[in-house]
Each structure stands twice: as C-alpha cells, then as structure tokens.
C-alpha cells in the first residue's frame, strides 16, 4: 500500500515537471516571437519616417514650383520678400526631409546590426534593404535640392 501511494506521488511529480517544461517551452516561443515583432516594428517605424520625409520633400517642391506662399508671382511682384520666403521655406522643407531620412536610416541600420548579433533575422528581412531604401529617398531629396537651388539662381 505504501509503495502504491509512493508510485502515485512519483507519477504526479513527473506530470508536474512535464507541465512546467511545457510552460517553459511556450514562454521561450513567446519570447522569440516578441523579438521578431520588435524587429518588424522597427522596420515599420522606419517606413513611417521615410513616408514623412517624402511628404516634407513633396510639400517643399509644391511650395517651390507652385508658389503656394506667394500666390501669383508674375509681373511686378516678382522678387518681393514673400517670393524669397517661399523659396527658402521650400528648400528648408526638402533639406529637413533629407536629414530626417538619413538619420532614421542610420538608426535603423545600427539597431538591425545589434539585433542580428543576438537573433536570427525573420525570413525575407535583411538589415540593408530598408536602409538602402532610406538612402535612395535621401538621394532623391538631394537631387531635388540641387534642381531647386539651380532653378532659383
């Protein structure tokens, strides 16, 4: 009878240990999934910053090309301070967009490199592709700045 009771206790302890191991396994899986989500959230954040920088650049282009701050800039009103303000505002917006996209691209690249040292990257996610897109948007902004500066001269 004592041996039977002891066997039941041992079996119960084995079940408890198996249950604890199973829960630990689930916890590890959740932790790894959380890390993958963290990386993907960083990618999404970068894309939002890139979109914002592009919007600033396009807004600057619109102000420069359509004279949105000046209204009609033909005839005797040409060269008024409002025209210069419009020009400098547009250049400032594009420059701010370029600085924004370069900064966020470099920050994401630094995060991705540190993250990759501790974890395996999710499928089809490389740290350099997103940063490359940020660089391309920055180059677009620099070309846009060059065009705007030479057109004003």
Coordinates of N, CA and C in Angstrom, one line a residue:
X1 N 0.8 -1.2 0.0 CA 0.0 0.0 0.0 C 0.9 1.3 0.0
X2 N 1.9 1.3 0.8 CA 2.8 2.5 0.9 C 3.5 2.6 -0.5
X3 N 3.9 1.5 -1.1 CA 4.6 1.5 -2.3 C 3.7 2.1 -3.4
X4 N 2.4 1.7 -3.4 CA 1.4 2.2 -4.4 C 1.2 3.7 -4.2
X5 N 1.1 4.2 -3.0 CA 1.0 5.6 -2.7 C 2.2 6.4 -3.2
X6 N 3.4 5.8 -2.9 CA 4.6 6.4 -3.3 C 4.7 6.5 -4.9
X7 N 4.3 5.5 -5.6 CA 4.3 5.4 -7.0 C 3.4 6.5 -7.6
X8 N 2.2 6.7 -6.9 CA 1.3 7.7 -7.4 C 1.9 9.1 -7.2
X9 N 2.6 9.3 -6.1 CA 3.2 10.6 -5.8 C 4.3 10.9 -6.9
X10 N 5.1 9.9 -7.2 CA 6.2 10.0 -8.2 C 5.6 10.3 -9.5
X11 N 4.5 9.7 -9.9 CA 3.8 9.9 -11.2 C 3.3 11.3 -11.2
X12 N 2.7 11.8 -10.1 CA 2.2 13.2 -10.0 C 3.3 14.2 -10.2
X13 N 4.4 13.9 -9.6 CA 5.6 14.8 -9.7 C 6.1 14.8 -11.1
X14 N 6.1 13.7 -11.8 CA 6.6 13.6 -13.2 C 5.6 14.5 -14.1
X15 N 4.3 14.4 -13.8 CA 3.3 15.2 -14.6 C 3.6 16.7 -14.4
X16 N 3.8 17.0 -13.1 CA 4.1 18.4 -12.8 C 5.3 18.9 -13.5
X17 N 6.4 18.1 -13.5 CA 7.6 18.5 -14.2 C 7.4 18.6 -15.7
X18 N 6.6 17.7 -16.3 CA 6.3 17.8 -17.7 C 5.5 19.0 -18.0
X19 N 4.6 19.3 -17.1 CA 3.7 20.5 -17.3 C 4.6 21.8 -17.3
X20 N 5.5 21.9 -16.3 CA 6.4 23.0 -16.1 C 7.3 23.2 -17.4
X21 N 7.8 22.0 -17.9 CA 8.7 22.1 -19.1 C 7.9 22.6 -20.3
X22 N 6.7 22.1 -20.4 CA 5.8 22.6 -21.5 C 5.5 24.1 -21.4
X23 N 5.2 24.6 -20.2 CA 5.0 26.0 -20.0 C 6.3 26.8 -20.3
X24 N 7.4 26.3 -19.9 CA 8.7 27.0 -20.2 C 8.9 27.1 -21.7
X25 N 8.6 26.0 -22.4 CA 8.7 25.9 -23.8 C 7.9 27.0 -24.5
X26 N 6.6 27.1 -24.0 CA 5.7 28.2 -24.5 C 6.3 29.6 -24.3
X27 N 6.8 29.7 -23.1 CA 7.4 31.0 -22.7 C 8.5 31.4 -23.6
X28 N 9.4 30.4 -23.9 CA 10.5 30.7 -24.8 C 10.0 31.0 -26.2
X29 N 9.0 30.3 -26.7 CA 8.5 30.6 -28.0 C 7.9 32.0 -28.1
X30 N 7.1 32.4 -27.0 CA 6.5 33.7 -27.0 C 7.6 34.8 -26.9
X31 N 8.7 34.5 -26.2 CA 9.8 35.5 -26.1 C 10.4 35.7 -27.5
X32 N 10.7 34.6 -28.2 CA 11.3 34.7 -29.5 C 10.3 35.4 -30.5
X33 N 9.1 35.1 -30.4 CA 8.1 35.8 -31.3 C 8.0 37.3 -31.0
X34 N 8.2 37.6 -29.7 CA 8.2 39.0 -29.3 C 9.4 39.7 -29.9
X35 N 10.6 39.1 -29.9 CA 11.8 39.7 -30.5 C 11.6 39.9 -32.0
X36 N 11.0 38.9 -32.7 CA 10.8 39.1 -34.1 C 9.8 40.3 -34.4
X37 N 8.8 40.4 -33.6 CA 7.9 41.5 -33.7 C 8.6 42.8 -33.4
X38 N 9.5 42.8 -32.5 CA 10.3 44.0 -32.2 C 11.0 44.5 -33.4
X39 N 11.7 43.6 -34.1 CA 12.4 43.9 -35.3 C 11.5 44.4 -36.4
X40 N 10.4 43.7 -36.6 CA 9.4 44.2 -37.6 C 8.8 45.5 -37.3
X41 N 8.6 45.8 -36.0 CA 8.1 47.1 -35.6 C 9.1 48.2 -35.9
X42 N 10.4 47.9 -35.8 CA 11.5 48.8 -36.1 C 11.4 49.1 -37.6
X43 N 11.2 48.1 -38.4 CA 11.1 48.3 -39.9 C 9.8 49.2 -40.2
X44 N 8.7 48.9 -39.6 CA 7.5 49.7 -39.8 C 7.8 51.2 -39.4
X45 N 8.5 51.4 -38.3 CA 8.8 52.7 -37.8 C 9.6 53.4 -38.9
X46 N 10.6 52.7 -39.4 CA 11.5 53.3 -40.4 C 10.6 53.7 -41.6
X47 N 9.7 52.9 -42.1 CA 8.9 53.2 -43.2 C 8.0 54.4 -43.0
X48 N 7.5 54.6 -41.7 CA 6.7 55.7 -41.4 C 7.6 57.0 -41.5
X49 N 8.8 56.9 -41.0 CA 9.7 58.1 -41.0 C 10.0 58.4 -42.5
X50 N 10.3 57.4 -43.3 CA 10.6 57.6 -44.7 C 9.4 58.3 -45.4
X51 N 8.2 57.8 -45.1 CA 7.0 58.4 -45.7 C 6.8 59.9 -45.3
X52 N 7.1 60.1 -44.0 CA 7.0 61.5 -43.5 C 8.0 62.4 -44.2
X53 N 9.2 61.9 -44.4 CA 10.3 62.7 -45.0 C 9.9 62.9 -46.5
X54 N 9.4 61.9 -47.2 CA 8.9 62.2 -48.5 C 7.8 63.2 -48.6
X55 N 6.9 63.2 -47.6 CA 5.8 64.2 -47.6 C 6.4 65.6 -47.5
X56 N 7.4 65.7 -46.6 CA 8.0 67.0 -46.4 C 8.7 67.5 -47.7
X57 N 9.4 66.6 -48.4 CA 10.0 66.9 -49.6 C 9.0 67.3 -50.7
X58 N 8.0 66.6 -50.8 CA 6.9 66.9 -51.8 C 6.2 68.2 -51.5
X59 N 6.0 68.5 -50.2 CA 5.4 69.7 -49.8 C 6.3 70.9 -50.2
X60 N 7.6 70.7 -49.9 CA 8.6 71.7 -50.3 C 8.6 72.0 -51.8
X61 N 8.5 70.9 -52.6 CA 8.5 71.0 -54.0 C 7.3 71.8 -54.5
X62 N 6.1 71.5 -53.8 CA 4.9 72.1 -54.2 C 5.0 73.6 -53.9
X63 N 5.6 74.0 -52.8 CA 5.7 75.4 -52.4 C 6.6 76.1 -53.4
X64 N 7.7 75.4 -53.8 CA 8.7 76.0 -54.7 C 8.1 76.1 -56.1
X65 N 7.5 75.1 -56.6 CA 7.0 75.1 -58.0 C 5.7 75.9 -58.2
X66 N 4.9 75.9 -57.3 CA 3.6 76.5 -57.5 C 3.4 77.8 -56.7
X67 N 4.4 78.2 -56.0 CA 4.4 79.4 -55.3 C 3.2 79.5 -54.3
X68 N 3.0 78.5 -53.6 CA 1.8 78.4 -52.7 C 1.9 79.5 -51.6
X69 N 3.0 80.0 -51.2 CA 3.1 81.0 -50.2 C 3.0 82.4 -50.8
X70 N 3.2 82.5 -52.1 CA 3.3 83.8 -52.8 C 2.0 84.1 -53.5
X71 N 1.3 83.1 -53.9 CA 0.1 83.4 -54.8 C 0.6 83.5 -56.2
X72 N 0.3 84.6 -56.8 CA 0.7 84.8 -58.2 C 2.1 85.5 -58.2
X73 N 3.1 84.9 -58.7 CA 4.5 85.5 -58.6 C 4.9 86.0 -60.0
X74 N 4.0 86.5 -60.8 CA 4.4 87.1 -62.1 C 4.3 88.6 -62.1
X75 N 4.9 89.2 -63.0 CA 4.8 90.6 -63.2 C 5.6 91.4 -62.1
X76 N 5.1 92.6 -61.7 CA 5.9 93.4 -60.9 C 6.2 92.9 -59.5
X77 N 5.4 91.9 -59.0 CA 5.6 91.4 -57.6 C 6.8 90.4 -57.5
X78 N 7.4 90.1 -58.6 CA 8.5 89.1 -58.6 C 9.6 89.7 -57.8
X79 N 10.2 88.9 -56.9 CA 11.4 89.3 -56.2 C 11.0 90.0 -54.8
X80 N 9.8 90.0 -54.5 CA 9.4 90.5 -53.2 C 9.8 89.6 -52.1
X81 N 9.9 90.0 -50.9 CA 10.3 89.2 -49.8 C 9.5 87.9 -49.7
X82 N 8.2 87.9 -50.0 CA 7.4 86.7 -50.0 C 7.9 85.6 -50.9
X83 N 8.4 86.1 -52.1 CA 9.0 85.1 -53.0 C 10.2 84.4 -52.4
X84 N 11.1 85.2 -51.8 CA 12.3 84.6 -51.2 C 11.9 83.7 -50.0
X85 N 10.9 84.2 -49.2 CA 10.5 83.3 -48.1 C 9.9 82.0 -48.6
X86 N 9.2 82.0 -49.7 CA 8.6 80.8 -50.3 C 9.8 79.9 -50.7
X87 N 10.8 80.5 -51.4 CA 11.9 79.7 -51.9 C 12.7 79.1 -50.7
X88 N 13.0 79.9 -49.7 CA 13.8 79.3 -48.6 C 12.9 78.3 -47.8
X89 N 11.7 78.5 -47.7 CA 10.8 77.6 -47.0 C 10.8 76.2 -47.7
X90 N 10.7 76.3 -49.0 CA 10.7 75.0 -49.8 C 12.0 74.3 -49.7
X91 N 13.1 75.0 -49.7 CA 14.4 74.4 -49.6 C 14.6 73.8 -48.2
X92 N 14.1 74.6 -47.2 CA 14.2 74.1 -45.8 C 13.4 72.8 -45.6
X93 N 12.3 72.7 -46.2 CA 11.4 71.5 -46.0 C 12.1 70.3 -46.7
X94 N 12.7 70.5 -47.9 CA 13.3 69.4 -48.5 C 14.6 69.0 -47.8
X95 N 15.4 70.0 -47.3 CA 16.6 69.7 -46.5 C 16.2 68.9 -45.2
X96 N 15.1 69.4 -44.6 CA 14.7 68.7 -43.3 C 14.3 67.3 -43.6
X97 N 13.6 67.0 -44.8 CA 13.3 65.7 -45.1 C 14.5 64.8 -45.4
X98 N 15.5 65.4 -46.0 CA 16.7 64.6 -46.3 C 17.4 64.2 -45.0
X99 N 17.5 65.2 -44.1 CA 18.2 64.9 -42.8 C 17.4 63.9 -42.0
X100 N 16.1 64.0 -42.1 CA 15.2 63.0 -41.4 C 15.4 61.6 -41.9
X101 N 15.4 61.4 -43.2 CA 15.5 60.1 -43.7 C 16.9 59.5 -43.5
X102 N 18.0 60.3 -43.6 CA 19.3 59.8 -43.3 C 19.5 59.4 -41.9
X103 N 19.0 60.2 -41.0 CA 19.1 59.9 -39.6 C 18.3 58.6 -39.2
X104 N 17.1 58.5 -39.7 CA 16.3 57.3 -39.3 C 16.9 56.1 -40.0
X105 N 17.4 56.2 -41.2 CA 18.0 55.1 -41.9 C 19.2 54.6 -41.1
X106 N 20.1 55.5 -40.7 CA 21.3 55.1 -39.9 C 20.9 54.5 -38.6
X107 N 19.9 55.1 -37.9 CA 19.4 54.5 -36.6 C 18.9 53.1 -36.8
X108 N 18.1 52.9 -37.9 CA 17.6 51.5 -38.1 C 18.7 50.5 -38.4
X109 N 19.7 51.0 -39.2 CA 20.8 50.1 -39.5 C 21.6 49.7 -38.3
X110 N 21.8 50.6 -37.4 CA 22.5 50.3 -36.1 C 21.7 49.4 -35.3
X111 N 20.4 49.6 -35.2 CA 19.5 48.7 -34.4 C 19.5 47.3 -35.0
X112 N 19.4 47.2 -36.4 CA 19.4 45.9 -37.0 C 20.7 45.1 -36.8
X113 N 21.8 45.8 -36.9 CA 23.1 45.1 -36.7 C 23.2 44.6 -35.3
X114 N 22.8 45.3 -34.3 CA 22.8 44.8 -32.9 C 21.8 43.7 -32.7
X115 N 20.7 43.8 -33.3 CA 19.6 42.8 -33.2 C 20.1 41.5 -33.8
X116 N 20.8 41.6 -34.9 CA 21.2 40.4 -35.7 C 22.3 39.6 -34.9
X117 N 23.0 40.3 -34.1 CA 24.1 39.6 -33.3 C 23.4 38.6 -32.3
X118 N 22.2 38.9 -31.8 CA 21.6 38.1 -30.8 C 20.5 37.2 -31.3
X119 N 20.0 37.5 -32.5 CA 18.8 36.8 -33.0 C 19.0 36.5 -34.5
X120 N 18.2 35.5 -35.0 CA 18.2 35.2 -36.4 C 17.1 36.1 -37.0
X121 N 17.5 36.7 -38.2 CA 16.6 37.6 -38.9 C 15.3 36.8 -39.4
X122 N 14.2 37.5 -39.4 CA 13.0 36.9 -39.9 C 13.2 36.6 -41.4
X123 N 12.5 35.7 -42.0 CA 12.6 35.4 -43.4 C 12.3 36.6 -44.3
X124 N 13.1 36.9 -45.3 CA 13.0 37.9 -46.2 C 13.2 39.3 -45.6
X125 N 13.8 39.4 -44.5 CA 14.1 40.7 -43.9 C 15.6 40.9 -43.7
X126 N 16.2 41.7 -44.5 CA 17.6 42.0 -44.3 C 17.8 43.4 -43.8
X127 N 18.8 43.6 -43.0 CA 19.0 44.9 -42.4 C 19.4 46.0 -43.4
X128 N 19.9 45.5 -44.6 CA 20.5 46.5 -45.5 C 19.4 47.0 -46.5
X129 N 18.4 46.2 -46.8 CA 17.4 46.6 -47.8 C 16.6 47.9 -47.3
X130 N 16.2 47.9 -46.1 CA 15.4 49.0 -45.6 C 16.3 50.3 -45.6
X131 N 17.5 50.1 -45.2 CA 18.5 51.2 -45.1 C 18.8 51.7 -46.5
X132 N 18.8 50.8 -47.5 CA 19.1 51.2 -48.9 C 17.9 52.0 -49.4
X133 N 16.7 51.7 -49.1 CA 15.5 52.5 -49.5 C 15.6 53.9 -48.9
X134 N 16.0 53.9 -47.6 CA 16.2 55.3 -47.0 C 17.3 56.1 -47.7
X135 N 18.3 55.4 -48.1 CA 19.4 56.1 -48.8 C 18.9 56.6 -50.2
X136 N 18.1 55.8 -50.9 CA 17.5 56.2 -52.1 C 16.6 57.4 -52.0
X137 N 15.8 57.5 -50.9 CA 15.0 58.6 -50.7 C 15.8 59.8 -50.4
X138 N 16.9 59.7 -49.6 CA 17.8 60.8 -49.4 C 18.5 61.3 -50.7
X139 N 18.9 60.4 -51.5 CA 19.4 60.8 -52.8 C 18.4 61.6 -53.6
X140 N 17.2 61.1 -53.6 CA 16.1 61.8 -54.3 C 16.0 63.2 -53.8
X141 N 16.0 63.4 -52.5 CA 15.9 64.7 -51.9 C 17.1 65.6 -52.2
X142 N 18.3 65.0 -52.3 CA 19.5 65.8 -52.6 C 19.4 66.3 -54.1
X143 N 18.9 65.4 -55.0 CA 18.7 65.8 -56.4 C 17.7 66.9 -56.5
X144 N 16.6 66.7 -55.7 CA 15.5 67.7 -55.7 C 16.1 69.0 -55.2
X145 N 16.9 69.0 -54.2 CA 17.5 70.2 -53.7 C 18.4 70.9 -54.7
X146 N 19.2 70.1 -55.4 CA 20.0 70.6 -56.5 C 19.2 71.3 -57.6
X147 N 18.1 70.7 -58.0 CA 17.3 71.2 -59.0 C 16.6 72.5 -58.5
X148 N 16.2 72.5 -57.3 CA 15.5 73.7 -56.8 C 16.5 74.9 -56.6
X149 N 17.7 74.6 -56.2 CA 18.8 75.6 -56.0 C 19.2 76.2 -57.3
X150 N 19.4 75.4 -58.4 CA 19.8 75.9 -59.7 C 18.6 76.6 -60.4
X151 N 17.4 76.2 -60.1 CA 16.3 76.9 -60.8 C 16.1 78.3 -60.2
X152 N 16.4 78.5 -58.9 CA 16.3 79.8 -58.3 C 17.4 80.7 -58.7
X153 N 18.5 80.2 -59.1 CA 19.6 81.1 -59.4 C 19.4 81.8 -60.8

